[in-house]
Each structure stands twice: as C-alpha cells, then as structure tokens.
Amino acid sequence: MTDAQNIQQEKKNELYEKNLKGIKHTIVVMSGKGGVGKSTIAVNLAYSLADKGSKVGILDTDIHGPSVIKMTGTEDKKLMHQEGKSPTPVQVTDNLVVLSIASLLQDPDAPVIWRGPMKINLIKQFMEDIEWPALDYLIVDCPPGTGDEPLSVIQILKKISGVVIVSTPQEIAYLDVRKAINFAKKLEIPVLGIVENMTEIVCPHCGQHIELFKAGSGEKALKDFNIDLLGRIPFDVKVVQSGATGKPFIGENADTEAGKRFAEVSENIMKKL
Ligand SMILES: Nc1ncnc2c1ncn2[C@@H]1O[C@H](COP(=O)(O)OP(=O)(O)OP(=O)(O)O)[C@@H](O)[C@H]1O
Ligand SMILES: [Mg+2]
C-alpha cells in the first residue's frame, strides 16, 4: 500500500470504530424464509422506538431487494455529502435515519449482481465510509436465510444485542426457523425471540379473528426450540398499503389490532435488552 492508501485506510478504521462505539444496541432481523415480513417488522419497530424518543437507525443489508427505502418513503433522498466530510445516512424523521444500498445506486431498477466477497465489502463500507449519528438502536434488516449478509453483519458490527426471527406460523416455515436459530447459536448471538407474522385476519366488519394457518404449530415449535414469542401480528391490508406508500403502519393505525400487536412486539424487545 502507498502512504496515501495507508492514510485513507487509517481514516476508514477510525470512522468504523467511532460508528461502532456510538451504537448502544444492534438488533438483527432475520428469517428462514423470504416474504414473511422482516422488512415490515424492522421498519415498524424502528418507527415505534423513534416515536418513544430513542435515536434509531435502520441498515438495509438486502442488497438484491432493498425495500426499506420504499417503506420509509425515502426513495428520492440521497445521502448527504458535505465537502471534506463523510456522507451521513438518509434522515427520515428527527429520530430516524436509514441507510440502504438503494440510496447509493444510480438506477434503482438495475439488478445488483454481486458475489459473496463483494457483499461483505459493501456491508463493511456501510460502517467505514458513512458517518452515523450516535444511536440508541440500530435495526438491521437482512435478506432471507443465513447467507453472506447476516454473517457479515454479525462479524462487522461485532457487538450484537440479539436476533429477532420473523416467521409465518405454518409448520413448513418453522422448519427454516430452526436454521436461523442454529445460525445465531453458532455465532453466540442471543436470540431475542420470534415474531409470528400474518397469523390471522381480523374481519374489518365484525372483528372476528380468522386463523390463516393450522393453529398450534407455532406453539409446539417454540417449545421445541426453547425460544420466546415476541408477539403475533395479524394480516391487515393496511400494512401492505402503508408499506407501499412509504408511511409507517404504526402511528396512524396504533388503535387497530395489528397496531397494538406491533407495539407489543417492540415493548417485548425493549424489555429484553
Ligand atoms: N402483517 C401483515 N399484514 C399484511 N401484509 C403484510 C404483513 N406483514 C407483511 N406484509 C406484506 O407482505 C409483503 C412482504 O413483506 P416484507 O417485504 O416485509 O417481507 P420480507 O420478509 O422482508 O421479504 P424479503 O424476504 O423479500 O426481504 C409486503 O407486501 C408487506 O407489506
Ligand atoms: Mg425484506
């Protein structure tokens, strides 16, 4: 390495250490299967913590399908670049910032074709090239499964407070939950618990709860795995609408059944930290 490169690397290392020191709690949201609601839960958890006055950041590590910027309505916002300073994450509200690969890309519709080592490098860059504000919570949204991204996140962010595993409650999805639990165990990261998502539909007319999957398979799996249930979130069409329009579901919908359950999940997570 040349002297200039050495100085640049030293600067990166300094910023990396400073960023890590400034984060009190890092929560990693994972799942065995895709499409179970990780990003939705990560985003609503972040808003709920920020609404209570905490400083919160969301790091979207889903390089191939970054949905957090859509869900936070920040698609048009780019990173702040100030002359001579490192860029900072995108500001969503006073208490909430978000960083996603999508904020760095020129063309949001272009597919990202990167292999393992490049992804690891990118997640490292998220921490050594970006100046994060001091945070009470950093919520990390992962792509499905136990691949390169969650592994890199855990290696790079080092001090992880815990993993939240999201699953729908059918037996087949719970088979994949086992992999996520074993992954966390192997890496010696605490599992805060499971969020069961889309468990039932609450009829908007009569309030009746309609089970979507065979009841009870979730309970059995929780017992088998010896992990806690952080909450059950019903299916609510407004969750889809708010995700698509970039407004958090909680907040406006705090009084609905799903709104109350989202709040319960974040309270249960806070209690565990
Ligand atoms: N409780 C819910 N009620 C209704 N729709 C929901 C609920 N949770 C998530 N969804 C919807 O399901 C879809 C998938 O959710 P989301 O993108 O959060 O899943 P994911 O696990 O992050 O997916 P991926 O594995 O692709 O990253 C989205 O359209 C979202 O709005
Ligand atoms: Mg997602």
GROMACS .gro file of C-alpha atoms and ligand atoms in nm:
model
  305
    1MET     CA    1   0.000   0.000   0.000
    2THR     CA    2   0.120   0.354  -0.072
    3ASP     CA    3   0.135   0.619   0.202
    4ALA     CA    4  -0.182   0.781   0.068
    5GLN     CA    5  -0.365   0.449   0.076
    6ASN     CA    6  -0.241   0.385   0.428
    7ILE     CA    7  -0.373   0.721   0.546
    8GLN     CA    8  -0.706   0.656   0.378
    9GLN     CA    9  -0.736   0.313   0.540
   10GLU     CA   10  -0.650   0.461   0.878
   11LYS     CA   11  -0.929   0.716   0.836
   12LYS     CA   12  -1.172   0.437   0.749
   13ASN     CA   13  -1.069   0.238   1.055
   14GLU     CA   14  -1.116   0.543   1.277
   15LEU     CA   15  -1.465   0.609   1.143
   16TYR     CA   16  -1.555   0.241   1.174
   17GLU     CA   17  -1.452   0.236   1.541
   18LYS     CA   18  -1.631   0.566   1.609
   19ASN     CA   19  -1.951   0.439   1.445
   20LEU     CA   20  -1.948   0.114   1.643
   21LYS     CA   21  -1.887   0.299   1.970
   22GLY     CA   22  -2.183   0.529   1.902
   23ILE     CA   23  -2.438   0.244   1.873
   24LYS     CA   24  -2.589   0.123   2.201
   25HIS     CA   25  -2.796  -0.171   2.075
   26THR     CA   26  -2.786  -0.357   1.746
   27ILE     CA   27  -3.084  -0.575   1.661
   28VAL     CA   28  -3.065  -0.805   1.359
   29VAL     CA   29  -3.394  -0.904   1.193
   30MET     CA   30  -3.371  -1.240   1.015
   31SER     CA   31  -3.589  -1.519   0.883
   32GLY     CA   32  -3.560  -1.866   0.737
   33LYS     CA   33  -3.798  -1.787   0.452
   34GLY     CA   34  -3.850  -1.492   0.220
   35GLY     CA   35  -4.152  -1.264   0.222
   36VAL     CA   36  -4.255  -1.331   0.581
   37GLY     CA   37  -4.246  -0.964   0.682
   38LYS     CA   38  -3.891  -0.892   0.804
   39SER     CA   39  -3.862  -0.550   0.642
   40THR     CA   40  -4.213  -0.455   0.755
   41ILE     CA   41  -4.131  -0.552   1.111
   42ALA     CA   42  -3.786  -0.390   1.104
   43VAL     CA   43  -3.932  -0.061   0.978
   44ASN     CA   44  -4.227  -0.053   1.219
   45LEU     CA   45  -4.004  -0.147   1.511
   46ALA     CA   46  -3.771   0.138   1.418
   47TYR     CA   47  -4.055   0.392   1.396
   48SER     CA   48  -4.202   0.273   1.722
   49LEU     CA   49  -3.869   0.312   1.907
   50ALA     CA   50  -3.808   0.652   1.744
   51ASP     CA   51  -4.157   0.770   1.840
   52LYS     CA   52  -4.074   0.693   2.202
   53GLY     CA   53  -3.777   0.934   2.180
   54SER     CA   54  -3.489   0.697   2.102
   55LYS     CA   55  -3.237   0.770   1.829
   56VAL     CA   56  -3.277   0.493   1.574
   57GLY     CA   57  -3.107   0.382   1.254
   58ILE     CA   58  -3.211   0.120   1.001
   59LEU     CA   59  -2.945  -0.057   0.798
   60ASP     CA   60  -3.089  -0.239   0.498
   61THR     CA   61  -2.849  -0.517   0.401
   62ASP     CA   62  -3.085  -0.673   0.147
   63ILE     CA   63  -2.865  -0.592  -0.149
   64HIS     CA   64  -3.080  -0.774  -0.405
   65GLY     CA   65  -3.419  -0.644  -0.292
   66PRO     CA   66  -3.379  -0.336  -0.075
   67SER     CA   67  -3.732  -0.250   0.032
   68VAL     CA   68  -3.664  -0.029   0.333
   69ILE     CA   69  -3.634   0.293   0.133
   70LYS     CA   70  -3.974   0.226  -0.023
   71MET     CA   71  -4.128   0.154   0.317
   72THR     CA   72  -3.977   0.470   0.469
   73GLY     CA   73  -4.066   0.689   0.169
   74THR     CA   74  -3.704   0.786   0.111
   75GLU     CA   75  -3.660   0.668  -0.249
   76ASP     CA   76  -3.582   1.017  -0.372
   77LYS     CA   77  -3.345   1.107  -0.094
   78LYS     CA   78  -2.975   1.063  -0.149
   79LEU     CA   79  -2.701   1.051   0.111
   80MET     CA   80  -2.586   1.388   0.242
   81HIS     CA   81  -2.245   1.479   0.104
   82GLN     CA   82  -2.065   1.770   0.263
   83GLU     CA   83  -1.734   1.884   0.121
   84GLY     CA   84  -1.446   1.718   0.306
   85LYS     CA   85  -1.675   1.509   0.526
   86SER     CA   86  -1.800   1.153   0.511
   87PRO     CA   87  -2.160   1.111   0.391
   88THR     CA   88  -2.429   1.053   0.653
   89PRO     CA   89  -2.734   0.820   0.629
   90VAL     CA   90  -3.066   0.947   0.494
   91GLN     CA   91  -3.268   1.136   0.754
   92VAL     CA   92  -3.628   1.009   0.775
   93THR     CA   93  -3.754   1.190   1.086
   94ASP     CA   94  -3.574   1.378   1.365
   95ASN     CA   95  -3.503   1.049   1.542
   96LEU     CA   96  -3.471   0.812   1.249
   97VAL     CA   97  -3.206   0.760   0.982
   98VAL     CA   98  -3.182   0.491   0.716
   99LEU     CA   99  -2.902   0.351   0.505
  100SER     CA  100  -2.961   0.118   0.215
  101ILE     CA  101  -2.772   0.008  -0.092
  102ALA     CA  102  -3.061   0.161  -0.285
  103SER     CA  103  -2.960   0.510  -0.162
  104LEU     CA  104  -2.618   0.457  -0.320
  105LEU     CA  105  -2.732   0.319  -0.654
  106GLN     CA  106  -2.777   0.540  -0.959
  107ASP     CA  107  -3.055   0.333  -1.114
  108PRO     CA  108  -3.287   0.183  -0.855
  109ASP     CA  109  -3.424  -0.068  -1.108
  110ALA     CA  110  -3.088  -0.211  -1.208
  111PRO     CA  111  -3.029  -0.560  -1.065
  112VAL     CA  112  -2.732  -0.589  -0.834
  113ILE     CA  113  -2.509  -0.875  -0.938
  114TRP     CA  114  -2.257  -0.924  -0.663
  115ARG     CA  115  -2.096  -1.230  -0.518
  116GLY     CA  116  -2.012  -1.306  -0.157
  117PRO     CA  117  -1.685  -1.116  -0.104
  118MET     CA  118  -1.824  -0.805  -0.272
  119LYS     CA  119  -2.130  -0.809  -0.047
  120ILE     CA  120  -1.914  -0.842   0.263
  121ASN     CA  121  -1.708  -0.549   0.144
  122LEU     CA  122  -2.015  -0.340   0.086
  123ILE     CA  123  -2.151  -0.401   0.435
  124LYS     CA  124  -1.808  -0.303   0.569
  125GLN     CA  125  -1.824   0.019   0.367
  126PHE     CA  126  -2.162   0.096   0.524
  127MET     CA  127  -1.974   0.130   0.852
  128GLU     CA  128  -1.637   0.274   0.750
  129ASP     CA  129  -1.731   0.525   0.480
  130ILE     CA  130  -2.053   0.661   0.634
  131GLU     CA  131  -2.069   0.882   0.940
  132TRP     CA  132  -2.352   0.750   1.158
  133PRO     CA  133  -2.504   0.968   1.429
  134ALA     CA  134  -2.499   0.828   1.784
  135LEU     CA  135  -2.781   0.573   1.805
  136ASP     CA  136  -2.976   0.403   2.082
  137TYR     CA  137  -3.081   0.132   1.838
  138LEU     CA  138  -2.955   0.013   1.504
  139ILE     CA  139  -3.208  -0.218   1.339
  140VAL     CA  140  -3.052  -0.434   1.067
  141ASP     CA  141  -3.285  -0.574   0.802
  142CYS     CA  142  -3.145  -0.886   0.636
  143PRO     CA  143  -3.237  -1.078   0.324
  144PRO     CA  144  -3.396  -1.419   0.393
  145GLY     CA  145  -3.184  -1.708   0.512
  146THR     CA  146  -2.850  -1.750   0.679
  147GLY     CA  147  -2.617  -1.642   0.399
  148ASP     CA  148  -2.338  -1.390   0.348
  149GLU     CA  149  -2.531  -1.082   0.462
  150PRO     CA  150  -2.630  -1.175   0.818
  151LEU     CA  151  -2.293  -1.342   0.867
  152SER     CA  152  -2.108  -1.027   0.755
  153VAL     CA  153  -2.333  -0.806   0.965
  154ILE     CA  154  -2.251  -1.005   1.276
  155GLN     CA  155  -1.879  -1.007   1.200
  156ILE     CA  156  -1.864  -0.640   1.109
  157LEU     CA  157  -2.095  -0.492   1.374
  158LYS     CA  158  -1.939  -0.719   1.637
  159LYS     CA  159  -2.149  -0.634   1.944
  160ILE     CA  160  -2.497  -0.763   1.854
  161SER     CA  161  -2.767  -0.730   2.122
  162GLY     CA  162  -2.975  -1.002   1.966
  163VAL     CA  163  -3.152  -1.153   1.670
  164VAL     CA  164  -3.525  -1.125   1.604
  165ILE     CA  165  -3.656  -1.408   1.389
  166VAL     CA  166  -3.967  -1.349   1.181
  167SER     CA  167  -4.183  -1.634   1.061
  168THR     CA  168  -4.531  -1.708   0.941
  169PRO     CA  169  -4.679  -1.973   1.167
  170GLN     CA  170  -4.718  -2.272   0.937
  171GLU     CA  171  -4.509  -2.579   1.011
  172ILE     CA  172  -4.312  -2.562   0.690
  173ALA     CA  173  -4.187  -2.209   0.771
  174TYR     CA  174  -4.090  -2.321   1.118
  175LEU     CA  175  -3.859  -2.581   0.966
  176ASP     CA  176  -3.650  -2.292   0.838
  177VAL     CA  177  -3.666  -2.107   1.168
  178ARG     CA  178  -3.454  -2.386   1.315
  179LYS     CA  179  -3.172  -2.292   1.075
  180ALA     CA  180  -3.182  -1.928   1.182
  181ILE     CA  181  -3.174  -2.029   1.549
  182ASN     CA  182  -2.878  -2.261   1.495
  183PHE     CA  183  -2.702  -1.990   1.299
  184ALA     CA  184  -2.735  -1.746   1.592
  185LYS     CA  185  -2.628  -2.012   1.841
  186LYS     CA  186  -2.318  -2.098   1.640
  187LEU     CA  187  -2.218  -1.733   1.629
  188GLU     CA  188  -2.301  -1.695   2.000
  189ILE     CA  189  -2.559  -1.423   1.942
  190PRO     CA  190  -2.864  -1.416   2.170
  191VAL     CA  191  -3.199  -1.488   2.006
  192LEU     CA  192  -3.443  -1.231   2.144
  193GLY     CA  193  -3.736  -1.432   2.013
  194ILE     CA  194  -3.974  -1.496   1.727
  195VAL     CA  195  -4.233  -1.268   1.577
  196GLU     CA  196  -4.515  -1.466   1.418
  197ASN     CA  197  -4.649  -1.261   1.132
  198MET     CA  198  -4.973  -1.288   0.935
  199THR     CA  199  -5.113  -1.529   1.191
  200GLU     CA  200  -5.478  -1.444   1.133
  201ILE     CA  201  -5.711  -1.199   0.964
  202VAL     CA  202  -5.924  -0.971   1.174
  203CYS     CA  203  -6.251  -0.905   0.993
  204PRO     CA  204  -6.279  -0.525   0.949
  205HIS     CA  205  -6.660  -0.552   0.975
  206CYS     CA  206  -6.730  -0.782   1.268
  207GLY     CA  207  -6.387  -0.806   1.436
  208GLN     CA  208  -6.384  -1.185   1.419
  209HIS     CA  209  -6.036  -1.348   1.405
  210ILE     CA  210  -5.988  -1.593   1.119
  211GLU     CA  211  -5.686  -1.824   1.153
  212LEU     CA  212  -5.481  -1.841   0.832
  213PHE     CA  213  -5.274  -2.143   0.921
  214LYS     CA  214  -5.327  -2.453   1.130
  215ALA     CA  215  -5.327  -2.326   1.486
  216GLY     CA  216  -5.079  -2.467   1.735
  217SER     CA  217  -4.780  -2.546   1.514
  218GLY     CA  218  -4.614  -2.226   1.630
  219GLU     CA  219  -4.652  -2.313   1.998
  220LYS     CA  220  -4.501  -2.657   1.951
  221ALA     CA  221  -4.203  -2.518   1.762
  222LEU     CA  222  -4.141  -2.251   2.026
  223LYS     CA  223  -4.134  -2.518   2.294
  224ASP     CA  224  -3.906  -2.741   2.087
  225PHE     CA  225  -3.663  -2.456   2.022
  226ASN     CA  226  -3.695  -2.313   2.373
  227ILE     CA  227  -3.729  -1.955   2.250
  228ASP     CA  228  -3.969  -1.677   2.334
  229LEU     CA  229  -4.257  -1.543   2.132
  230LEU     CA  230  -4.222  -1.166   2.096
  231GLY     CA  231  -4.571  -1.131   1.954
  232ARG     CA  232  -4.820  -1.231   1.687
  233ILE     CA  233  -4.916  -0.985   1.417
  234PRO     CA  234  -5.237  -1.036   1.221
  235PHE     CA  235  -5.272  -0.982   0.849
  236ASP     CA  236  -5.404  -0.635   0.780
  237VAL     CA  237  -5.439  -0.493   0.428
  238LYS     CA  238  -5.338  -0.153   0.563
  239VAL     CA  239  -4.992  -0.296   0.640
  240VAL     CA  240  -4.944  -0.359   0.268
  241GLN     CA  241  -5.078  -0.017   0.175
  242SER     CA  242  -4.859   0.170   0.422
  243GLY     CA  243  -4.551  -0.028   0.312
  244ALA     CA  244  -4.622   0.062  -0.050
  245THR     CA  245  -4.681   0.431   0.020
  246GLY     CA  246  -4.380   0.481   0.244
  247LYS     CA  247  -4.572   0.563   0.561
  248PRO     CA  248  -4.523   0.358   0.876
  249PHE     CA  249  -4.821   0.141   0.965
  250ILE     CA  250  -4.794   0.213   1.334
  251GLY     CA  251  -4.861   0.573   1.424
  252GLU     CA  252  -5.176   0.624   1.219
  253ASN     CA  253  -5.301   0.274   1.299
  254ALA     CA  254  -5.196   0.247   1.662
  255ASP     CA  255  -5.552   0.167   1.773
  256THR     CA  256  -5.606  -0.126   1.539
  257GLU     CA  257  -5.547  -0.487   1.644
  258ALA     CA  258  -5.232  -0.509   1.428
  259GLY     CA  259  -5.114  -0.169   1.558
  260LYS     CA  260  -5.142  -0.286   1.918
  261ARG     CA  261  -4.956  -0.607   1.839
  262PHE     CA  262  -4.672  -0.417   1.668
  263ALA     CA  263  -4.641  -0.203   1.983
  264GLU     CA  264  -4.636  -0.518   2.197
  265VAL     CA  265  -4.353  -0.662   1.990
  266SER     CA  266  -4.136  -0.353   2.032
  267GLU     CA  267  -4.207  -0.339   2.407
  268ASN     CA  268  -4.112  -0.705   2.443
  269ILE     CA  269  -3.789  -0.645   2.251
  270MET     CA  270  -3.701  -0.341   2.463
  271LYS     CA  271  -3.758  -0.542   2.781
  272LYS     CA  272  -3.506  -0.799   2.665
  273LEU     CA  273  -3.222  -0.557   2.603
  274LIG     N1  274  -4.900  -0.830   0.899
  274LIG     C1  275  -4.910  -0.807   0.769
  274LIG     N2  276  -5.030  -0.786   0.711
  274LIG     C2  277  -5.042  -0.764   0.580
  274LIG     N3  278  -4.938  -0.762   0.495
  274LIG     C3  279  -4.815  -0.780   0.544
  274LIG     C4  280  -4.792  -0.804   0.685
  274LIG     N4  281  -4.659  -0.817   0.703
  274LIG     C5  282  -4.601  -0.803   0.582
  274LIG     N5  283  -4.695  -0.781   0.487
  274LIG     C6  284  -4.673  -0.759   0.343
  274LIG     O1  285  -4.609  -0.875   0.291
  274LIG     C7  286  -4.515  -0.841   0.191
  274LIG     C8  287  -4.377  -0.894   0.232
  274LIG     O2  288  -4.334  -0.826   0.349
  274LIG     P1  289  -4.182  -0.784   0.368
  274LIG     O3  290  -4.127  -0.721   0.246
  274LIG     O4  291  -4.175  -0.709   0.495
  274LIG     O5  292  -4.120  -0.929   0.387
  274LIG     P2  293  -3.966  -0.970   0.392
  274LIG     O6  294  -3.957  -1.088   0.484
  274LIG     O7  295  -3.882  -0.853   0.426
  274LIG     O8  296  -3.940  -1.014   0.243
  274LIG     P3  297  -3.797  -1.048   0.177
  274LIG     O9  298  -3.765  -1.186   0.226
  274LIG    O10  299  -3.825  -1.043   0.030
  274LIG    O11  300  -3.700  -0.947   0.226
  274LIG     C9  301  -4.518  -0.689   0.180
  274LIG    O12  302  -4.602  -0.652   0.075
  274LIG    C10  303  -4.579  -0.644   0.313
  274LIG    O13  304  -4.650  -0.522   0.303
  275MG      MG  305  -3.717  -0.769   0.321
   0.00000   0.00000   0.00000
